[in-house]
PDB file of C-alpha atoms and ligand atoms in Angstrom:
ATOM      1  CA  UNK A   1     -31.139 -17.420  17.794  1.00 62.00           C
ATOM      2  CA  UNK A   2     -30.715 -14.402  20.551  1.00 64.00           C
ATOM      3  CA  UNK A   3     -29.710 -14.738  23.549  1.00 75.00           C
ATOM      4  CA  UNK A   4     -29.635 -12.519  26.928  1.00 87.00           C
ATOM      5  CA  UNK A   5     -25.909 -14.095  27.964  1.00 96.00           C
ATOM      6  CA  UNK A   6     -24.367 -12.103  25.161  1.00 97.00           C
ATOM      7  CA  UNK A   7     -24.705  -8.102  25.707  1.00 97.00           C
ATOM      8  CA  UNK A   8     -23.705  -7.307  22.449  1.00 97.00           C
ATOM      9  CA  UNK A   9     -26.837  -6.566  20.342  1.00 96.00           C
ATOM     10  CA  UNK A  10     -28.714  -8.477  18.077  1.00 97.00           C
ATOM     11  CA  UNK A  11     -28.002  -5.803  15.009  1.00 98.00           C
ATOM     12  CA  UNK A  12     -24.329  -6.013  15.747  1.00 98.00           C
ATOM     13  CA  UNK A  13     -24.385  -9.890  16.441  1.00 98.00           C
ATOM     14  CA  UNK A  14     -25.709 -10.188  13.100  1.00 98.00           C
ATOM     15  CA  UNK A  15     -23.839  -7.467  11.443  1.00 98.00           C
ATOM     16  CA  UNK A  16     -20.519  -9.270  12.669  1.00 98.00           C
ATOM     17  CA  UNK A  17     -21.401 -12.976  12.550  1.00 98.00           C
ATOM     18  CA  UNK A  18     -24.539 -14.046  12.272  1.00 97.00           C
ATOM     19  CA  UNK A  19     -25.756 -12.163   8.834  1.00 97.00           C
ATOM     20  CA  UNK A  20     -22.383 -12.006   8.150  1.00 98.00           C
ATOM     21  CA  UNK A  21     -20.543 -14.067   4.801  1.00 98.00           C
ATOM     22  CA  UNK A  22     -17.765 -14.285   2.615  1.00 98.00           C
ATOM     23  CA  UNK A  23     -17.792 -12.315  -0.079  1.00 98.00           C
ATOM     24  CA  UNK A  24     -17.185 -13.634  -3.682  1.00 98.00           C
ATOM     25  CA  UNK A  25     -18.689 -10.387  -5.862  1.00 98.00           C
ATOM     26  CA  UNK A  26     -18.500  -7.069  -4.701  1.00 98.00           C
ATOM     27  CA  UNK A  27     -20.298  -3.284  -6.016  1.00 98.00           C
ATOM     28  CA  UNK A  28     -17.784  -0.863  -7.536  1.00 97.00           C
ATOM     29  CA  UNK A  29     -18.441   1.205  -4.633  1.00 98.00           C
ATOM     30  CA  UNK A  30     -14.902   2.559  -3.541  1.00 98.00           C
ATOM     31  CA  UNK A  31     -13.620   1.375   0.038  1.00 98.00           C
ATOM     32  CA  UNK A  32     -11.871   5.005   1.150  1.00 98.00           C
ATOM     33  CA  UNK A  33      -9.002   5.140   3.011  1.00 98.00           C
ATOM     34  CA  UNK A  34     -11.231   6.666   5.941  1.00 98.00           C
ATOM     35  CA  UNK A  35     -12.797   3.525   5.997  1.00 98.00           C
ATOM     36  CA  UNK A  36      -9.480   1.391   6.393  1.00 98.00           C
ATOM     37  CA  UNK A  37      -8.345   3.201   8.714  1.00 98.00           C
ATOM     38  CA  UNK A  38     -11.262   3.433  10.724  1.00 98.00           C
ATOM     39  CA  UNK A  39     -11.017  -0.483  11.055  1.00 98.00           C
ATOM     40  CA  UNK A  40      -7.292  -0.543  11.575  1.00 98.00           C
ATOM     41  CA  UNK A  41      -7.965   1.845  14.457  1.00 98.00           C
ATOM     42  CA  UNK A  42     -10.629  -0.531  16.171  1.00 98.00           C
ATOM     43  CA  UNK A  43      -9.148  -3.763  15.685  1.00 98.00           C
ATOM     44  CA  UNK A  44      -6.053  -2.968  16.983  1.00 98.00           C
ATOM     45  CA  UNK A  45      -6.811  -3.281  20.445  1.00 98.00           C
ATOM     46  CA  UNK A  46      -7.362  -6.909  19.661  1.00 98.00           C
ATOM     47  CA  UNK A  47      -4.438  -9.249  22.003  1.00 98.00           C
ATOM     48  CA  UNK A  48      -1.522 -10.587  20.858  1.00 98.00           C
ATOM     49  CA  UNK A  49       0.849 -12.276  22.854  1.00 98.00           C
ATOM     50  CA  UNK A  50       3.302  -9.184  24.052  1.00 98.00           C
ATOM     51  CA  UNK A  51       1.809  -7.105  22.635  1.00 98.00           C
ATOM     52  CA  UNK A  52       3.900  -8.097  19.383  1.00 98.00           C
ATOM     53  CA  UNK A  53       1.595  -7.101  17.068  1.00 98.00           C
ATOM     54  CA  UNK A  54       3.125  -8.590  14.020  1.00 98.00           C
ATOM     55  CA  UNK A  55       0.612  -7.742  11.155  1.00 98.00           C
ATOM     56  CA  UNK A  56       1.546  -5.985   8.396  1.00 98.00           C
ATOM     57  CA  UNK A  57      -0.835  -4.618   5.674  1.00 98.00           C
ATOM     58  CA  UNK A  58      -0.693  -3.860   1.937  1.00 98.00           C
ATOM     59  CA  UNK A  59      -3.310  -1.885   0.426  1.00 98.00           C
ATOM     60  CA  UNK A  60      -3.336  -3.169  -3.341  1.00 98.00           C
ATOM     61  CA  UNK A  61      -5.125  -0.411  -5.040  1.00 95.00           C
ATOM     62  CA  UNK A  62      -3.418   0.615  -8.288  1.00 94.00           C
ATOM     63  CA  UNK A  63      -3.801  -1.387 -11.572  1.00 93.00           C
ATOM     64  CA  UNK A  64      -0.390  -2.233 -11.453  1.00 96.00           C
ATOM     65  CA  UNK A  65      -0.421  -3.613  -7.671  1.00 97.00           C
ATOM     66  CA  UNK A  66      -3.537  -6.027  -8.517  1.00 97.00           C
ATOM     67  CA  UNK A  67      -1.641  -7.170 -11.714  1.00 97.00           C
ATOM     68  CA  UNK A  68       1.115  -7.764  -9.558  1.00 98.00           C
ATOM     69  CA  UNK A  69      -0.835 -10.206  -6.642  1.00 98.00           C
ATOM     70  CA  UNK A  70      -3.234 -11.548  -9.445  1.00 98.00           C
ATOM     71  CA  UNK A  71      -0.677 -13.272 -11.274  1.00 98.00           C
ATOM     72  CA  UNK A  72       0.516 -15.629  -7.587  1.00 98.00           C
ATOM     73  CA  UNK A  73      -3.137 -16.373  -7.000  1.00 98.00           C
ATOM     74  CA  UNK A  74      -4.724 -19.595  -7.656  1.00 98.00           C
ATOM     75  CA  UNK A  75      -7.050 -19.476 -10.763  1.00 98.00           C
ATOM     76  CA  UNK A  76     -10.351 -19.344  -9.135  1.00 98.00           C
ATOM     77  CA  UNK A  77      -9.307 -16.417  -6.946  1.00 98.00           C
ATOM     78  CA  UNK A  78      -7.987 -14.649  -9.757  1.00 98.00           C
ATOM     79  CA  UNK A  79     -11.532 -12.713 -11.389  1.00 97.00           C
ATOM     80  CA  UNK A  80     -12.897 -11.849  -8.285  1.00 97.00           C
ATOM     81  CA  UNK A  81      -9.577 -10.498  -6.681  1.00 98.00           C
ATOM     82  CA  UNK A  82      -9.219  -8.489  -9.930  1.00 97.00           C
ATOM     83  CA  UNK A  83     -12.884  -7.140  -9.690  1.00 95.00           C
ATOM     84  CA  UNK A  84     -12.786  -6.199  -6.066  1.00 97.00           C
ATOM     85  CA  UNK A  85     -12.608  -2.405  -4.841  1.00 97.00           C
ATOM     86  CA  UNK A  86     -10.232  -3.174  -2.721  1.00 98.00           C
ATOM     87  CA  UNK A  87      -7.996  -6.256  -1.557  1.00 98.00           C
ATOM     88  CA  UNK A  88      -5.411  -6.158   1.317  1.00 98.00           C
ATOM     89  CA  UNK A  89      -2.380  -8.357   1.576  1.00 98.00           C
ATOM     90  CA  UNK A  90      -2.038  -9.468   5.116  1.00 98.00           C
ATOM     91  CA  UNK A  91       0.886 -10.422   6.358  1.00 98.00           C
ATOM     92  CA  UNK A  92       3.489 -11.417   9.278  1.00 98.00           C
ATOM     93  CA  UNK A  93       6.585  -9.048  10.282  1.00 98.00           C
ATOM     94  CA  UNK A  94       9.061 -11.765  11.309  1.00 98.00           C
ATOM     95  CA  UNK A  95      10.985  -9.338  12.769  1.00 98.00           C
ATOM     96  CA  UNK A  96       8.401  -7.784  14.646  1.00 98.00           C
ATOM     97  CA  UNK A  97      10.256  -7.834  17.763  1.00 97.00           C
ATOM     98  CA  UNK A  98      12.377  -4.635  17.412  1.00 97.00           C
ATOM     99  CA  UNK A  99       9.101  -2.817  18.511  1.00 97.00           C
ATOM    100  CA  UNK A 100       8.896  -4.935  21.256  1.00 96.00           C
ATOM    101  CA  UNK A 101      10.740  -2.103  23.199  1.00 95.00           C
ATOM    102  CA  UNK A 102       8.116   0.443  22.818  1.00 97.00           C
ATOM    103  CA  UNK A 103       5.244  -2.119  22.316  1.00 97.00           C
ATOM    104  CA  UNK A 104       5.957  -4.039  25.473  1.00 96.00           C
ATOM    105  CA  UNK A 105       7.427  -1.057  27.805  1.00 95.00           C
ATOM    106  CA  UNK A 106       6.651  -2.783  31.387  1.00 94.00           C
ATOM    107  CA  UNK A 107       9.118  -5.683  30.184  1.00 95.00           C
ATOM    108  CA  UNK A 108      11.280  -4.382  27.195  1.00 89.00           C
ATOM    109  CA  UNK A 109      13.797  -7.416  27.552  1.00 94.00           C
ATOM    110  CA  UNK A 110      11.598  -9.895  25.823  1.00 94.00           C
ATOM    111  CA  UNK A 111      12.931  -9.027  22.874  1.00 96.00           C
ATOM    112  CA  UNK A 112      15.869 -10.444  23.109  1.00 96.00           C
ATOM    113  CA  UNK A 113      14.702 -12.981  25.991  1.00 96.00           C
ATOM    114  CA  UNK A 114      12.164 -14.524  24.143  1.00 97.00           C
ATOM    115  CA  UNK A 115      12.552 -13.652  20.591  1.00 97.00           C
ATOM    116  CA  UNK A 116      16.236 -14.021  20.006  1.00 96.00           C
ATOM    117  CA  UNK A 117      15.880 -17.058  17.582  1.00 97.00           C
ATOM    118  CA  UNK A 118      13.866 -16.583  14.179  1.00 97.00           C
ATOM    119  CA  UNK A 119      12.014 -19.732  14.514  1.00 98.00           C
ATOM    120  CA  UNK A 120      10.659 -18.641  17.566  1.00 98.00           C
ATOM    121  CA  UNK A 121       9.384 -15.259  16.188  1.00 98.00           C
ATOM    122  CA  UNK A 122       8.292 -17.166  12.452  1.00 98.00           C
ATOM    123  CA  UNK A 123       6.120 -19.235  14.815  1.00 98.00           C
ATOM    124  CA  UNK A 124       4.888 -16.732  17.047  1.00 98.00           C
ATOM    125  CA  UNK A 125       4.183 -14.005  14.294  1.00 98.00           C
ATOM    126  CA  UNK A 126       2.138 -16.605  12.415  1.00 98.00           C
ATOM    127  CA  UNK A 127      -0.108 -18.030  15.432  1.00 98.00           C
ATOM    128  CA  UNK A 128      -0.295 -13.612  16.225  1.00 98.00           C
ATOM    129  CA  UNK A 129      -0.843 -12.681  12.928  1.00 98.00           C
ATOM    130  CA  UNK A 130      -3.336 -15.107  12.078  1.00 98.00           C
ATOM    131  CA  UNK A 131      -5.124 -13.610  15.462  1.00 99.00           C
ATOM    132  CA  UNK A 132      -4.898  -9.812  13.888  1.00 99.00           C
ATOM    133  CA  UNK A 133      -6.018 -11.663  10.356  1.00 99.00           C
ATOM    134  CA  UNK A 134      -9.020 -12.343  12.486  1.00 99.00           C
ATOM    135  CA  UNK A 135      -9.594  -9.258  14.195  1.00 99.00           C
ATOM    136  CA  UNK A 136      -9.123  -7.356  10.677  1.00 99.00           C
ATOM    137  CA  UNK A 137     -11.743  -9.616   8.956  1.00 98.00           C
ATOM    138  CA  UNK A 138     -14.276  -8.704  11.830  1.00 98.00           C
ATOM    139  CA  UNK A 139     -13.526  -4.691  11.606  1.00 98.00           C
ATOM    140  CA  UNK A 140     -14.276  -4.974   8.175  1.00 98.00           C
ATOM    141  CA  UNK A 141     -17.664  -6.384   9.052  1.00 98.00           C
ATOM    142  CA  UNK A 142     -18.170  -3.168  11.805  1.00 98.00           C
ATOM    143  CA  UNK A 143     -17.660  -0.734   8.571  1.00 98.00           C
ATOM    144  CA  UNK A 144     -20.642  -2.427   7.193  1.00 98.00           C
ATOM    145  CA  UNK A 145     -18.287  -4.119   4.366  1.00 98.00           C
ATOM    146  CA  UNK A 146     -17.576  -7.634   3.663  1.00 98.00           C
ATOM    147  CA  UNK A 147     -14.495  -9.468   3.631  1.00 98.00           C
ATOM    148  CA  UNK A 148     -13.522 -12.220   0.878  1.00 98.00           C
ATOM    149  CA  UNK A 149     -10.865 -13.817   2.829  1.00 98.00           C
ATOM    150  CA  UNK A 150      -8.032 -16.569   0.753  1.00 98.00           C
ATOM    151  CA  UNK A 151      -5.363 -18.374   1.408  1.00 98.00           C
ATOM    152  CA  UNK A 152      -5.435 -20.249  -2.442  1.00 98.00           C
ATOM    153  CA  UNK A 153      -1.742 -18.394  -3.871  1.00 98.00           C
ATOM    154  CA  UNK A 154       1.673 -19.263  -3.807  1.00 98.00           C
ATOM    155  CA  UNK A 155       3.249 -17.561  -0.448  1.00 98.00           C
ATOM    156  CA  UNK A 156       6.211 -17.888  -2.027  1.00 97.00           C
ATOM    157  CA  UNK A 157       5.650 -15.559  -4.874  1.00 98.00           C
ATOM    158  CA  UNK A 158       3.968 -12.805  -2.780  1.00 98.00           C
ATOM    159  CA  UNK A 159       6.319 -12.723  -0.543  1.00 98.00           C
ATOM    160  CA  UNK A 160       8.860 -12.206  -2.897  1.00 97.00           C
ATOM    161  CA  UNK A 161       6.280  -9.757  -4.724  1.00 98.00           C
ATOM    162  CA  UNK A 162       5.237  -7.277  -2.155  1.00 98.00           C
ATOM    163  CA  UNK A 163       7.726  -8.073   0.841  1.00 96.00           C
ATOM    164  CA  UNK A 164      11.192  -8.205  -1.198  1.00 88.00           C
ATOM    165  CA  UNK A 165      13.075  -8.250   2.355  1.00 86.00           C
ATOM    166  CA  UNK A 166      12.616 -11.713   3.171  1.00 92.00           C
ATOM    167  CA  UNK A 167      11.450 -10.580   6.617  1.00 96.00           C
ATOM    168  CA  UNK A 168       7.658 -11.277   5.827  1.00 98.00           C
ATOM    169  CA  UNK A 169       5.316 -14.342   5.798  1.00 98.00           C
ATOM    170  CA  UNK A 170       1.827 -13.465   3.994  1.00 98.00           C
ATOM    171  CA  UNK A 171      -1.223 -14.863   6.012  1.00 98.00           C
ATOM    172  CA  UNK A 172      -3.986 -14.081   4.074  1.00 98.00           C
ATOM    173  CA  UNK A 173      -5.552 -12.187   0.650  1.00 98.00           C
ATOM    174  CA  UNK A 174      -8.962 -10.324   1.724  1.00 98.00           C
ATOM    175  CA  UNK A 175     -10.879  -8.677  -0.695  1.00 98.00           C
ATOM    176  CA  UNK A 176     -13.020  -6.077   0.671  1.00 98.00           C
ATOM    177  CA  UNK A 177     -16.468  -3.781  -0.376  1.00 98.00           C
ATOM    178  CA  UNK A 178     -20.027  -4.353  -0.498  1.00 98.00           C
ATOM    179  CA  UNK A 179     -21.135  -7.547  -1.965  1.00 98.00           C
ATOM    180  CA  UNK A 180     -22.672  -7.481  -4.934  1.00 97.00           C
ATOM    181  CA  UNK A 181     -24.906  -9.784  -7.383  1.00 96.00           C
ATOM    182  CA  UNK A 182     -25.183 -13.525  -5.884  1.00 95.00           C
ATOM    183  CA  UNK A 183     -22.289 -12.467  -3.534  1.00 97.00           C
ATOM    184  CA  UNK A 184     -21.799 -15.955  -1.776  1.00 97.00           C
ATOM    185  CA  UNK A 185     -22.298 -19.719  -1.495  1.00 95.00           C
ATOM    186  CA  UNK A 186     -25.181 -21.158   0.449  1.00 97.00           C
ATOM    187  CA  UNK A 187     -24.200 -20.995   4.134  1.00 97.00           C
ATOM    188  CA  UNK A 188     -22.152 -23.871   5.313  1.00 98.00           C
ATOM    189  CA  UNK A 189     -22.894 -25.562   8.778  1.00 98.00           C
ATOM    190  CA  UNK A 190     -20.794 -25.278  11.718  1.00 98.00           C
ATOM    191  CA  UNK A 191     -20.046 -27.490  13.826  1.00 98.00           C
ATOM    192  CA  UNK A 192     -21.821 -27.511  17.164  1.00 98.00           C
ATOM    193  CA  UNK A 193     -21.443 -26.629  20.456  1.00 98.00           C
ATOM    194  CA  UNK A 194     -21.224 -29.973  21.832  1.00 98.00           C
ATOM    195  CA  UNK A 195     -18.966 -30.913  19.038  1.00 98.00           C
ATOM    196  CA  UNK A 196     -16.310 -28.638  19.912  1.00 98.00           C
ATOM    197  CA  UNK A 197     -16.176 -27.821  23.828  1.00 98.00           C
ATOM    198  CA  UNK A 198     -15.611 -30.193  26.719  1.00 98.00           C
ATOM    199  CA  UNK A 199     -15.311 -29.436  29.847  1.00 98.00           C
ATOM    200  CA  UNK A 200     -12.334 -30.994  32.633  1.00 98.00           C
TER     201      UNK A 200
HETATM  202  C1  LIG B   1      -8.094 -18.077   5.977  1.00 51.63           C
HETATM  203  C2  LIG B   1      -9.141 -18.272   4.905  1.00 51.63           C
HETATM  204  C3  LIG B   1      -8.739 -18.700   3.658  1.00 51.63           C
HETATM  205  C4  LIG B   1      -9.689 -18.857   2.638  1.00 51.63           C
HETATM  206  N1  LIG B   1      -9.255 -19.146   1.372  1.00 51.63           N
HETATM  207  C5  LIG B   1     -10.144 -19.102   0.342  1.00 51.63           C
HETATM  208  C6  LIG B   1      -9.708 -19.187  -1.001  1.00 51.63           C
HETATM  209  O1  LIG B   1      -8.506 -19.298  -1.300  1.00 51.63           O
HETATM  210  N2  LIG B   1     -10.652 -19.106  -1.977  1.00 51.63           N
HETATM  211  C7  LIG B   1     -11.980 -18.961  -1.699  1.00 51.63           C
HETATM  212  O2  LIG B   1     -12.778 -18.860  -2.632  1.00 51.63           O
HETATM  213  N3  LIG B   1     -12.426 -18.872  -0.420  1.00 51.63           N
HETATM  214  C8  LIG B   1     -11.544 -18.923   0.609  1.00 51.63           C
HETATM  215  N4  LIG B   1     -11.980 -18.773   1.908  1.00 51.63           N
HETATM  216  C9  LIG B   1     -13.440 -18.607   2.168  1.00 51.63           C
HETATM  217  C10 LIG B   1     -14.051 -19.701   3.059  1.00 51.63           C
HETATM  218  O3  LIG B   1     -14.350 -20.847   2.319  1.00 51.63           O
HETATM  219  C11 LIG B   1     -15.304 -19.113   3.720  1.00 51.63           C
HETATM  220  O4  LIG B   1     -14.907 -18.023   4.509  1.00 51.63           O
HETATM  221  C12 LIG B   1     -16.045 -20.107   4.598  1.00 51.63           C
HETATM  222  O5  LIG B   1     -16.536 -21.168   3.835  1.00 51.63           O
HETATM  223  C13 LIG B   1     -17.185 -19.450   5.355  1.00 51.63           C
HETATM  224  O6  LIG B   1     -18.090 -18.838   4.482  1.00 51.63           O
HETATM  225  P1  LIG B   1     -19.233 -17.858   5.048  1.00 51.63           P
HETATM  226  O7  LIG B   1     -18.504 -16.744   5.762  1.00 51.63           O
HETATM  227  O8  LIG B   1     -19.939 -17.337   3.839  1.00 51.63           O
HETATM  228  O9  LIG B   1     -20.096 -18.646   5.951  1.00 51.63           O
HETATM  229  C14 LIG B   1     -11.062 -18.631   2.922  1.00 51.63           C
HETATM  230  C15 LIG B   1     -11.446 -18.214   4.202  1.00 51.63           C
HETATM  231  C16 LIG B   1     -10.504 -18.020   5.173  1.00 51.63           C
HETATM  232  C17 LIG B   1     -10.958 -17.510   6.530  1.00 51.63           C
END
């Protein structure tokens, strides 16, 4: 369905939501460093509350790196994570407001206003993060790639992993590149329009 309220259009409607789907088998074809960056660059205008800005990414590319991430995944995210051409390890800086300074220069003092306590910043790094998550997933989608999204590992173990600092929450696993053979599920419905807003 089109429609004239939106001014996006209809290619990139579909190219971002519409046509777009989770990935589950991808081509060999590489995913270059051009490309991730390109995506970075766009979806990093995307709000967060601050400007705080909290995600983190690790590019696993080497053998050694997927061997590394494989092993904390649950077993049905385990082949296709190890077949991917790329897979990113999203993830929360829990610390993220010491850029808050140069991030947030019109108020600087929020740093230590709001974001004294860690369990303030844990919380608001997740609910941001998850936000950038989003953002990512959809820039991945504008470089004409799809995104196989998971949450099924032990956080634990990554974090320990890839972020040795205890500073860092991981949000999400997303393997990225062009789908390949029988790529997804069926689609899955959504839920409505009238089954999600009200109006007061
Ligand atoms: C945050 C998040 C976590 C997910 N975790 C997993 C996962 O661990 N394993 C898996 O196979 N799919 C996972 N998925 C894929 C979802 O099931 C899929 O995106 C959803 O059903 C929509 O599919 P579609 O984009 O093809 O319509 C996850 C998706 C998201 C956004």
């Amino acid at each position: 369905m089109t429609t004239d309220a939106l001014v996006l259009d209809a290619a990139a409607q579909d190219l971002l939501f519409r046509e777009a789907r989770t990935a589950n088998t991808f081509t060999d074809e590489p995913v270059t460093e051009e490309q991730v960056q390109a995506i970075y660059d766009l979806v990093k205008y995307g709000p967060t509350a601050f400007n705080q800005q909290p995600l983190r990414v690790v590019l696993v590319r080497s053998t050694e790196g997927r061997e590394r991430l494989v092993q904390h995944l649950a077993d049905g995210n385990k082949a296709k994570t190890a077949a991917a051409p790329l897979v990113a390890i999203l993830a929360a800086d829990n610390e993220f407001h010491e850029e808050l300074p140069s991030q947030f220069p019109h108020f600087p003092q929020a740093k230590d206003v709001f974001f004294a306590e860690r369990s303030v910043r844990e919380h608001s790094a997740a609910l941001n993060g998850a936000l950038q998550a989003a953002y990512f997933i959809i820039g991945v989608r504008a470089a004409g790639l799809a995104a196989g999204p998971m949450t099924g590992y032990d956080a634990e173990g990554i974090n320990k992993e890839f972020f040795g600092d205890g500073e860092h929450s991981v949000l999400a696993v997303v393997n990225i590149g062009k789908p390949g053979d029988d790529a997804w599920f069926p689609r899955s419905p959504r839920l409505e329009y009238d089954q999600v807003v009200t109006t007061v």
